[in-house]
Short mmCIF file of C-alpha atoms and ligand atoms in Angstrom, two decimals:
data_model
loop_
_atom_site.label_atom_id
_atom_site.label_comp_id
_atom_site.label_asym_id
_atom_site.label_seq_id
_atom_site.Cartn_x
_atom_site.Cartn_y
_atom_site.Cartn_z
CA MET A 23 64.05 135.77 95.21
CA LYS A 24 65.18 139.23 96.36
CA LYS A 25 62.33 141.06 98.07
CA PHE A 26 61.29 144.25 99.81
CA PRO A 27 59.91 143.78 103.33
CA LYS A 28 56.12 143.40 103.57
CA ASP A 29 55.77 146.54 105.71
CA PHE A 30 58.04 148.64 103.45
CA LEU A 31 56.72 152.22 103.31
CA TRP A 32 56.40 153.01 99.60
CA GLY A 33 55.46 156.56 98.76
CA GLY A 34 56.52 160.08 97.89
CA ALA A 35 57.83 163.25 99.52
CA VAL A 36 56.96 166.94 99.24
CA ALA A 37 57.72 170.10 101.23
CA ALA A 38 55.25 172.79 102.30
CA ASN A 39 56.98 175.74 100.64
CA GLN A 40 57.30 173.91 97.31
CA VAL A 41 53.68 172.77 97.00
CA GLU A 42 51.23 174.52 99.30
CA GLY A 43 51.10 178.13 98.08
CA ALA A 44 48.53 180.11 100.16
CA TYR A 45 51.55 181.95 101.53
CA ARG A 46 49.56 184.51 103.56
CA GLU A 47 46.32 182.62 104.12
CA ASN A 48 44.69 181.98 107.48
CA GLY A 49 47.27 183.83 109.48
CA LYS A 50 50.41 182.33 107.97
CA GLY A 51 53.52 184.45 108.54
CA LEU A 52 56.40 185.03 106.13
CA SER A 53 59.10 182.40 106.06
CA THR A 54 62.67 182.52 104.76
CA SER A 55 61.40 180.70 101.68
CA ASP A 56 58.87 183.50 101.05
CA VAL A 57 61.70 186.03 100.84
CA GLN A 58 63.86 183.84 98.59
CA PRO A 59 61.84 183.93 95.36
CA HIS A 60 64.77 182.58 93.34
CA GLY A 61 65.40 179.51 95.46
CA VAL A 62 67.51 178.31 98.34
CA PHE A 63 70.76 179.76 96.99
CA GLY A 64 69.04 182.97 95.81
CA ASP A 65 69.14 186.46 97.31
CA VAL A 66 66.77 187.56 100.04
CA ILE A 67 64.26 190.00 98.61
CA GLU A 68 62.05 191.60 101.23
CA ARG A 69 58.36 191.45 100.31
CA VAL A 70 56.59 194.63 99.21
CA PRO A 71 52.87 195.02 98.48
CA GLY A 72 51.96 193.83 94.99
CA ASP A 73 55.04 191.67 94.39
CA SER A 74 54.83 187.94 93.71
CA SER A 75 56.83 184.75 93.67
CA ILE A 76 56.02 181.43 92.00
CA LYS A 77 55.91 179.88 95.49
CA ASP A 78 53.02 182.14 96.58
CA VAL A 79 50.63 179.78 94.80
CA ALA A 80 53.06 176.95 93.96
CA ILE A 81 50.91 173.99 92.87
CA ASP A 82 48.09 175.08 95.20
CA PHE A 83 48.33 171.92 97.31
CA TYR A 84 46.83 173.94 100.17
CA ASN A 85 43.48 173.81 98.37
CA ARG A 86 43.89 170.79 96.11
CA TYR A 87 45.32 168.28 98.58
CA PRO A 88 42.24 166.01 98.65
CA ASP A 89 42.47 165.40 94.89
CA ASP A 90 46.25 165.03 94.98
CA ILE A 91 46.08 162.56 97.84
CA ALA A 92 43.45 160.59 95.91
CA LEU A 93 45.98 160.32 93.04
CA PHE A 94 48.70 159.16 95.46
CA ALA A 95 46.26 156.60 96.81
CA GLU A 96 45.53 155.44 93.27
CA MET A 97 49.26 154.66 92.94
CA GLY A 98 49.01 152.66 96.15
CA PHE A 99 51.08 154.97 98.38
CA ARG A 100 51.55 153.71 101.91
CA CYS A 101 53.39 156.82 103.05
CA LEU A 102 53.52 160.52 102.22
CA ARG A 103 56.29 162.72 103.50
CA VAL A 104 55.10 166.29 104.03
CA SER A 105 56.44 169.20 106.05
CA ILE A 106 54.62 171.57 108.34
CA ALA A 107 55.13 175.25 107.54
CA TRP A 108 56.31 176.51 110.94
CA THR A 109 54.87 179.94 110.00
CA ARG A 110 51.32 178.54 109.77
CA ILE A 111 51.62 177.53 113.40
CA PHE A 112 53.77 180.37 114.79
CA PRO A 113 53.59 183.14 112.15
CA ASN A 114 56.52 185.18 113.49
CA GLY A 115 58.09 182.37 115.45
CA ASP A 116 58.00 184.01 118.88
CA GLU A 117 54.27 184.01 119.72
CA GLU A 118 53.15 182.47 123.01
CA ARG A 119 50.29 180.53 121.42
CA PRO A 120 49.92 178.64 118.15
CA ASN A 121 47.67 179.84 115.32
CA GLU A 122 44.55 177.66 115.42
CA ASP A 123 43.82 178.05 111.69
CA GLY A 124 47.26 176.72 110.84
CA LEU A 125 46.88 173.74 113.16
CA ALA A 126 43.44 173.02 111.70
CA PHE A 127 44.82 172.87 108.15
CA TYR A 128 47.23 170.05 109.01
CA ASP A 129 44.45 168.25 110.93
CA ARG A 130 42.48 168.17 107.69
CA LEU A 131 45.52 167.05 105.71
CA PHE A 132 46.34 164.19 108.10
CA ASP A 133 42.66 163.15 108.21
CA GLU A 134 42.62 162.98 104.44
CA LEU A 135 45.71 160.76 104.44
CA ALA A 136 44.13 158.51 107.08
CA LYS A 137 41.05 158.11 104.87
CA HIS A 138 43.34 156.49 102.29
CA SER A 139 45.44 154.58 104.86
CA ILE A 140 48.51 156.61 103.93
CA VAL A 141 50.98 157.02 106.78
CA PRO A 142 52.26 160.59 107.21
CA LEU A 143 55.99 161.18 107.69
CA VAL A 144 56.30 164.77 108.83
CA THR A 145 59.33 167.09 108.67
CA LEU A 146 59.27 169.85 111.28
CA SER A 147 61.38 172.24 109.25
CA HIS A 148 62.01 171.79 105.55
CA TYR A 149 64.17 174.61 104.22
CA GLU A 150 62.23 177.40 105.92
CA MET A 151 61.85 179.17 109.23
CA PRO A 152 59.86 182.22 110.34
CA TRP A 153 61.29 185.37 108.77
CA GLY A 154 60.38 187.12 112.05
CA LEU A 155 63.01 185.01 113.84
CA VAL A 156 65.63 185.98 111.26
CA LYS A 157 64.83 189.70 111.46
CA ASN A 158 64.47 189.95 115.20
CA TYR A 159 66.79 187.25 116.56
CA ASP A 160 69.40 186.45 113.85
CA GLY A 161 67.76 183.12 113.11
CA TRP A 162 69.62 180.13 114.51
CA GLY A 163 72.49 182.46 115.33
CA SER A 164 70.58 183.14 118.52
CA ARG A 165 70.25 180.67 121.36
CA GLU A 166 66.69 181.91 121.90
CA THR A 167 65.61 180.24 118.67
CA ILE A 168 66.11 176.85 120.35
CA GLY A 169 63.26 177.67 122.75
CA PHE A 170 60.98 178.94 119.97
CA PHE A 171 61.55 175.77 117.98
CA GLU A 172 60.96 173.59 121.02
CA ARG A 173 57.65 175.37 121.64
CA TYR A 174 56.63 174.79 118.02
CA ALA A 175 57.70 171.13 118.07
CA ARG A 176 55.84 170.45 121.32
CA ALA A 177 52.73 172.18 119.96
CA VAL A 178 52.56 169.97 116.87
CA PHE A 179 53.54 166.75 118.69
CA THR A 180 50.72 167.41 121.17
CA ARG A 181 48.15 168.33 118.57
CA TYR A 182 48.86 165.45 116.19
CA SER A 183 50.05 162.77 118.62
CA ASP A 184 47.27 160.40 117.51
CA LYS A 185 47.61 161.16 113.80
CA VAL A 186 51.35 161.30 113.17
CA LYS A 187 53.77 158.69 114.48
CA LEU A 188 56.74 159.30 112.18
CA TRP A 189 58.63 162.58 112.43
CA LEU A 190 61.81 164.18 111.08
CA THR A 191 63.56 167.21 112.58
CA PHE A 192 65.45 169.36 110.02
CA ASN A 193 65.54 168.69 106.29
CA GLU A 194 69.08 168.18 104.97
CA ILE A 195 70.54 169.66 108.14
CA ASN A 196 74.03 169.67 106.60
CA MET A 197 72.90 172.08 103.85
CA SER A 198 73.54 175.08 106.15
CA LEU A 199 77.20 174.86 105.22
CA HIS A 200 76.26 175.66 101.59
CA ALA A 201 73.09 177.76 101.99
CA PRO A 202 73.20 179.47 105.42
CA MET A 203 70.03 181.57 104.95
CA THR A 204 67.97 178.51 104.06
CA GLY A 205 69.55 176.31 106.72
CA VAL A 206 70.06 178.56 109.72
CA GLY A 207 68.68 181.98 108.76
CA LEU A 208 72.11 183.64 108.48
CA PRO A 209 73.13 185.83 105.53
CA GLU A 210 75.35 184.46 102.78
CA GLY A 211 78.96 185.24 103.57
CA SER A 212 78.54 184.73 107.34
CA SER A 213 81.75 183.55 108.97
CA GLU A 214 82.28 179.84 109.44
CA GLY A 215 82.33 180.32 113.22
CA LEU A 216 78.89 181.96 113.20
CA VAL A 217 77.47 179.27 110.94
CA TYR A 218 78.80 176.45 113.14
CA GLN A 219 77.44 178.18 116.26
CA ALA A 220 74.02 178.39 114.58
CA ILE A 221 74.33 174.75 113.55
CA HIS A 222 75.12 173.88 117.15
CA HIS A 223 71.92 175.60 118.29
CA GLN A 224 70.00 173.67 115.65
CA LEU A 225 71.55 170.35 116.69
CA VAL A 226 70.55 171.03 120.31
CA ALA A 227 67.02 171.96 119.13
CA SER A 228 66.87 168.76 117.10
CA ALA A 229 67.83 166.68 120.16
CA LEU A 230 65.28 168.50 122.32
CA ALA A 231 62.61 167.78 119.70
CA VAL A 232 63.59 164.10 119.79
CA LYS A 233 63.15 164.17 123.57
CA SER A 234 59.77 165.92 123.35
CA CYS A 235 58.58 163.48 120.69
CA HIS A 236 59.52 160.56 122.93
CA GLU A 237 57.61 162.15 125.81
CA ILE A 238 54.51 163.24 123.92
CA VAL A 239 53.90 160.88 120.99
CA GLU A 240 53.06 157.39 122.16
CA ASN A 241 54.83 154.84 119.94
CA GLY A 242 56.25 157.71 117.91
CA LYS A 243 59.56 157.53 116.08
CA ILE A 244 61.67 160.48 115.10
CA GLY A 245 64.60 160.64 112.71
CA ASN A 246 67.15 163.13 111.42
CA MET A 247 67.48 164.03 107.75
CA LEU A 248 70.79 164.28 105.94
CA LEU A 249 71.70 165.28 102.42
CA GLY A 250 73.48 162.04 101.60
CA GLY A 251 76.43 163.62 99.86
CA LEU A 252 78.56 160.55 99.23
CA MET A 253 81.95 161.38 97.73
CA TYR A 254 84.47 159.14 95.97
CA PRO A 255 88.20 159.68 95.64
CA LEU A 256 88.97 160.75 92.07
CA SER A 257 92.10 158.59 92.22
CA CYS A 258 93.69 156.08 94.56
CA ARG A 259 96.40 158.57 95.55
CA PRO A 260 96.43 158.35 99.35
CA GLU A 261 96.02 162.16 99.52
CA ASP A 262 92.79 161.93 97.49
CA VAL A 263 91.54 159.04 99.62
CA PHE A 264 92.14 160.89 102.89
CA GLU A 265 90.63 164.13 101.55
CA THR A 266 87.55 162.11 100.56
CA LEU A 267 87.25 160.75 104.09
CA GLN A 268 87.35 164.31 105.39
CA GLN A 269 84.77 165.59 102.90
CA ASN A 270 82.39 162.75 103.73
CA ARG A 271 82.80 163.72 107.37
CA SER A 272 81.54 167.22 106.56
CA TRP A 273 78.04 165.73 106.25
CA GLN A 274 78.53 162.68 108.47
CA PHE A 275 79.36 165.06 111.34
CA PHE A 276 75.65 165.94 111.61
CA GLY A 277 74.62 162.29 111.66
CA ASP A 278 77.37 161.50 114.17
CA VAL A 279 76.03 164.10 116.62
CA GLN A 280 72.40 163.14 116.06
CA CYS A 281 73.01 159.38 116.28
CA ARG A 282 75.84 159.17 118.81
CA GLY A 283 74.99 162.12 121.03
CA SER A 284 78.25 164.08 121.08
CA TYR A 285 80.74 165.93 118.89
CA PRO A 286 83.26 163.65 117.15
CA GLY A 287 86.99 164.21 117.69
CA TYR A 288 87.69 165.05 114.04
CA MET A 289 85.29 168.00 114.33
CA LEU A 290 86.84 169.28 117.55
CA ARG A 291 90.20 169.22 115.78
CA TYR A 292 88.70 171.12 112.83
CA PHE A 293 87.33 173.81 115.17
CA ARG A 294 90.67 174.06 117.00
CA GLU A 295 92.67 174.46 113.81
CA HIS A 296 90.28 176.97 112.27
CA GLY A 297 90.03 179.27 115.26
CA ILE A 298 86.38 178.33 115.89
CA SER A 299 85.36 178.35 119.51
CA LEU A 300 81.76 177.37 120.11
CA ASP A 301 79.60 178.24 123.06
CA ILE A 302 78.53 174.75 124.22
CA THR A 303 76.99 174.57 127.69
CA GLU A 304 76.72 171.56 130.00
CA ALA A 305 72.95 171.61 129.38
CA ASP A 306 73.64 171.44 125.61
CA ARG A 307 75.90 168.42 126.07
CA ASP A 308 73.19 166.74 128.09
CA ALA A 309 70.49 167.54 125.53
CA LEU A 310 72.57 166.12 122.66
CA LYS A 311 72.58 162.71 124.34
CA GLU A 312 68.97 162.14 123.20
CA THR A 313 69.58 160.46 119.84
CA VAL A 314 67.30 159.80 116.88
CA ASP A 315 65.39 156.54 116.34
CA PHE A 316 66.19 156.29 112.66
CA VAL A 317 68.26 157.99 110.00
CA SER A 318 66.66 159.48 106.91
CA PHE A 319 68.38 161.02 103.93
CA SER A 320 68.05 162.34 100.41
CA TYR A 321 70.03 160.84 97.58
CA TYR A 322 70.44 162.34 94.13
CA MET A 323 74.08 162.03 93.10
CA THR A 324 77.68 161.42 94.08
CA GLY A 325 80.79 163.43 93.31
CA CYS A 326 84.54 163.05 93.36
CA VAL A 327 87.27 164.51 95.52
CA THR A 328 90.85 165.33 94.70
CA THR A 329 93.56 167.49 96.19
CA ASN A 330 94.44 168.65 92.66
CA GLU A 331 93.78 172.40 92.88
CA GLU A 332 93.31 172.91 89.17
CA LEU A 333 90.52 170.33 88.94
CA ASN A 334 88.91 171.78 92.06
CA LEU A 335 88.91 175.25 90.57
CA GLN A 336 87.16 173.94 87.45
CA ALA A 337 84.51 172.30 89.65
CA ARG A 338 83.69 175.47 91.65
CA GLY A 339 80.64 176.27 89.53
CA ASN A 340 79.09 172.83 90.04
CA ILE A 341 76.55 172.08 92.70
CA LEU A 342 78.42 171.75 96.00
CA SER A 343 81.67 172.20 93.96
CA MET A 344 81.92 168.48 93.23
CA VAL A 345 84.48 167.19 90.72
CA PRO A 346 82.58 165.17 88.08
CA ASN A 347 82.98 161.42 87.87
CA PRO A 348 84.19 160.40 84.39
CA HIS A 349 82.30 157.09 84.64
CA LEU A 350 78.82 158.57 85.09
CA SER A 351 76.29 160.37 82.93
CA SER A 352 74.37 163.43 84.12
CA SER A 353 70.81 164.72 84.26
CA GLN A 354 69.73 167.78 82.26
CA TRP A 355 70.67 169.79 85.36
CA GLY A 356 74.16 168.29 85.56
CA TRP A 357 73.42 166.01 88.52
CA GLN A 358 75.41 162.80 88.03
CA ILE A 359 73.33 159.64 87.97
CA ASP A 360 74.73 156.86 90.16
CA PRO A 361 72.32 154.10 91.28
CA ILE A 362 75.11 151.95 92.79
CA GLY A 363 76.08 154.96 94.91
CA LEU A 364 72.74 154.56 96.68
CA ARG A 365 73.57 150.99 97.66
CA THR A 366 77.00 152.13 98.85
CA LEU A 367 75.50 154.98 100.88
CA LEU A 368 72.91 152.70 102.49
CA ASN A 369 75.68 150.32 103.54
CA VAL A 370 77.91 153.15 104.80
CA LEU A 371 75.12 154.60 106.94
CA TRP A 372 74.06 151.21 108.27
CA ASP A 373 77.63 150.24 109.15
CA ARG A 374 78.19 153.59 110.85
CA TYR A 375 74.97 153.95 112.87
CA GLN A 376 73.20 150.60 113.05
CA LYS A 377 69.89 152.44 113.03
CA PRO A 378 67.03 151.83 110.58
CA LEU A 379 67.33 153.94 107.44
CA PHE A 380 64.64 155.73 105.45
CA ILE A 381 65.24 157.02 101.91
CA VAL A 382 63.04 160.09 102.03
CA GLU A 383 64.10 161.72 98.76
CA ASN A 384 65.35 160.39 95.45
CA GLY A 385 64.29 161.21 91.93
CA LEU A 386 65.09 162.71 88.56
CA GLY A 387 64.46 166.36 87.75
CA ALA A 388 63.81 166.48 83.99
CA LYS A 389 61.92 168.40 81.33
CA ASP A 390 58.73 166.62 80.26
CA SER A 391 56.66 167.16 77.16
CA ILE A 392 53.04 166.39 76.49
CA GLU A 393 52.42 164.44 73.27
CA SER A 394 49.59 165.35 70.90
CA ASP A 395 47.47 162.52 72.38
CA GLY A 396 47.95 163.96 75.86
CA SER A 397 50.39 161.30 77.06
CA ILE A 398 53.67 162.05 78.86
CA ASN A 399 56.21 159.34 78.14
CA ASP A 400 58.80 159.84 80.83
CA GLU A 401 60.80 156.66 80.17
CA TYR A 402 63.97 158.40 81.46
CA ARG A 403 62.35 158.85 84.89
CA ILE A 404 61.21 155.23 84.97
CA ARG A 405 64.73 154.08 84.14
CA TYR A 406 66.28 156.30 86.80
CA LEU A 407 63.91 155.18 89.54
CA ASN A 408 64.02 151.53 88.47
CA ASP A 409 67.81 151.47 88.62
CA HIS A 410 67.89 153.11 92.05
CA LEU A 411 65.23 150.80 93.49
CA VAL A 412 67.13 147.76 92.21
CA GLN A 413 70.08 148.97 94.31
CA VAL A 414 67.84 149.54 97.34
CA ARG A 415 66.78 145.92 97.04
CA GLU A 416 70.46 144.89 96.84
CA ALA A 417 71.15 146.83 100.04
CA ILE A 418 68.30 145.01 101.75
CA GLU A 419 69.99 141.77 100.67
CA ASP A 420 73.23 143.14 102.16
CA GLY A 421 71.41 143.19 105.50
CA VAL A 422 70.66 146.91 105.69
CA GLU A 423 67.46 147.69 107.59
CA ILE A 424 65.36 150.07 105.47
CA MET A 425 61.97 151.41 106.57
CA GLY A 426 60.81 152.81 103.26
CA TYR A 427 61.33 154.86 100.14
CA THR A 428 59.55 158.13 99.39
CA SER A 429 60.53 159.41 95.95
CA TRP A 430 60.99 163.16 95.69
CA GLY A 431 58.17 165.18 94.18
CA PRO A 432 55.61 162.49 93.26
CA ILE A 433 53.70 165.44 91.83
CA ASP A 434 55.57 168.21 89.95
CA LEU A 435 56.48 171.01 92.34
CA VAL A 436 58.56 174.18 92.48
CA SER A 437 62.21 173.17 92.56
CA ALA A 438 64.21 174.22 95.60
CA SER A 439 67.51 175.34 94.07
CA LYS A 440 66.16 177.83 91.56
CA ALA A 441 62.38 177.93 92.06
CA GLU A 442 61.76 176.48 88.58
CA MET A 443 58.76 174.42 87.43
CA SER A 444 60.43 173.02 84.32
CA LYS A 445 62.61 170.78 86.51
CA ARG A 446 59.94 168.15 87.06
CA TYR A 447 60.16 165.12 89.34
CA GLY A 448 56.55 163.96 89.36
CA PHE A 449 54.55 160.92 88.40
CA ILE A 450 51.81 163.54 88.07
CA TYR A 451 52.28 166.46 85.69
CA VAL A 452 51.12 169.90 86.82
CA ASP A 453 50.26 172.48 84.17
CA LEU A 454 52.39 175.38 85.39
CA ASP A 455 55.43 177.03 83.80
CA ASP A 456 58.50 178.80 85.18
CA ASN A 457 56.62 182.12 85.12
CA GLY A 458 53.80 180.76 87.23
CA LYS A 459 51.41 180.55 84.26
CA GLY A 460 49.16 177.55 83.68
CA THR A 461 45.85 175.97 84.63
CA LEU A 462 47.33 173.86 87.47
CA ALA A 463 45.54 170.85 85.98
CA ARG A 464 47.03 167.47 86.90
CA TYR A 465 47.86 164.68 84.37
CA ARG A 466 49.14 161.16 84.97
CA LYS A 467 52.52 160.46 83.34
CA LYS A 468 53.67 157.03 82.12
CA SER A 469 55.72 156.73 85.34
CA PHE A 470 52.46 157.00 87.31
CA TYR A 471 51.32 153.59 86.05
CA TRP A 472 54.83 152.16 86.39
CA TYR A 473 55.19 153.21 90.07
CA LYS A 474 51.71 151.88 90.78
CA ASP A 475 52.89 148.49 89.49
CA VAL A 476 56.10 148.69 91.51
CA ILE A 477 54.10 149.17 94.71
CA ALA A 478 51.44 146.61 93.83
CA SER A 479 54.06 143.99 92.99
CA GLU A 480 56.29 145.07 95.91
CA GLY A 481 59.15 145.60 93.53
CA ALA A 482 58.76 142.35 91.60
CA ASN A 483 58.46 144.27 88.30
CA LEU A 484 61.81 146.02 88.70
CA GLN A 485 64.24 145.26 85.88
CA GLU A 486 67.82 144.36 86.66
CA ASN A 487 70.16 145.54 83.93
C1 LIG B 511 66.58 168.39 98.27
C2 LIG B 511 65.53 169.17 99.00
O1 LIG B 511 67.76 169.09 98.39
O2 LIG B 511 66.51 168.26 96.90
C3 LIG B 511 64.26 169.39 98.23
O3 LIG B 511 65.26 168.62 100.26
C4 LIG B 511 64.58 169.68 96.78
O4 LIG B 511 63.53 170.42 98.85
C5 LIG B 511 65.31 168.47 96.20
O5 LIG B 511 63.50 170.03 96.00
C6 LIG B 511 65.65 168.57 94.73
O6 LIG B 511 66.30 169.78 94.46
P1 LIG B 511 65.76 170.74 93.33
O7 LIG B 511 66.60 171.94 93.39
O8 LIG B 511 65.91 170.00 92.06
O9 LIG B 511 64.33 171.02 93.67
#
């Protein structure tokens, strides 16, 4: 019988800026997320007194985490992926000393998880950085930011070395190519050269964090985090196939540096041919040699690639400008649903890196409705997750080493792309609408009981189609 490993880390994943709220409490500084009220692709709107954003309160996890964690525990979670808001620890990013109130909050959070034997998996930077570093230092455009990040990383590794053993550096590090403000704190429209220089600084910072983690956290493990943007050729025309290889390299490049410790030749060629000359020092090259212990990634969809200009033009409006796959259906948000793609991606990453893999995001954003008897029958979500988990199990059979699976948004949260609430991912419904109105009460959906059974049976209840 096909099985998940006994120590498989079943759970869910959230990010500070999408759940916590409390955006100015206990000394927290403003982050890039706080000035992007319309989401990661949205404009920067500087805060003025009296304004508000749905993320200011979000789902109030900052105050309600004990109850939410109790619900995760009821589902049998073995792992919860959270992120630390860098601005709770270093409000402007360049302070000499960390903010004790911010550190104390995450102490309480990790203690609460420990009470329920839930292992924390902690992202150092999930789609946000101190706004102070953007205003005063050009974000990751500046080499100085490497030092500020290293100070932050060392502060949290030291403080939580006994409580947190699993760490991730930057969420979806390859996203900077599509959303530079969110990824590297550079304005939209920044030149490619500037963005790649900022990315270089971030890759060095990531490697230095890996080194610090290895020094400070006994038995700790630290991974990278990629947006697993697997692309297929739209046709078997050799031009389409080669273009697909190149487009997959646009995200694999990050993994290649973080797993192999140096820049791959195809990227050096790209820089040469696009007039990009990066400032890479000997010390940087040395730092990059410290590679991650495991590879984590998000997986939501796949897309197609073609050199046909007309089809590409039509696809421009789609997320990441992907050409749709005629063989797949889509979510209400146009994200194409492809469970087999997850098995393919797991195999591709395993073949490429031979490092343990961790699926740290996967899920279906959908509109839910509450029936008159109070139930929420999210069969579509159950089907989506079931079909993806069946493919994870197939990949395990293929010999891929997988540490765990944390589904995205086990509790409804503010979506990243457009800061909406109606795009729900949770097993737990939160009473809050797109305008930030609602009681914030929590309700168990049908998928809550289903996921609980999946974990309890270690996947034995999954249905193969
Ligand atoms: C990933 C991010 O890109 O996708 C999450 O790491 C995000 O922060 C998730 O929420 C789903 O995207 P969205 O836009 O539906 O929230």
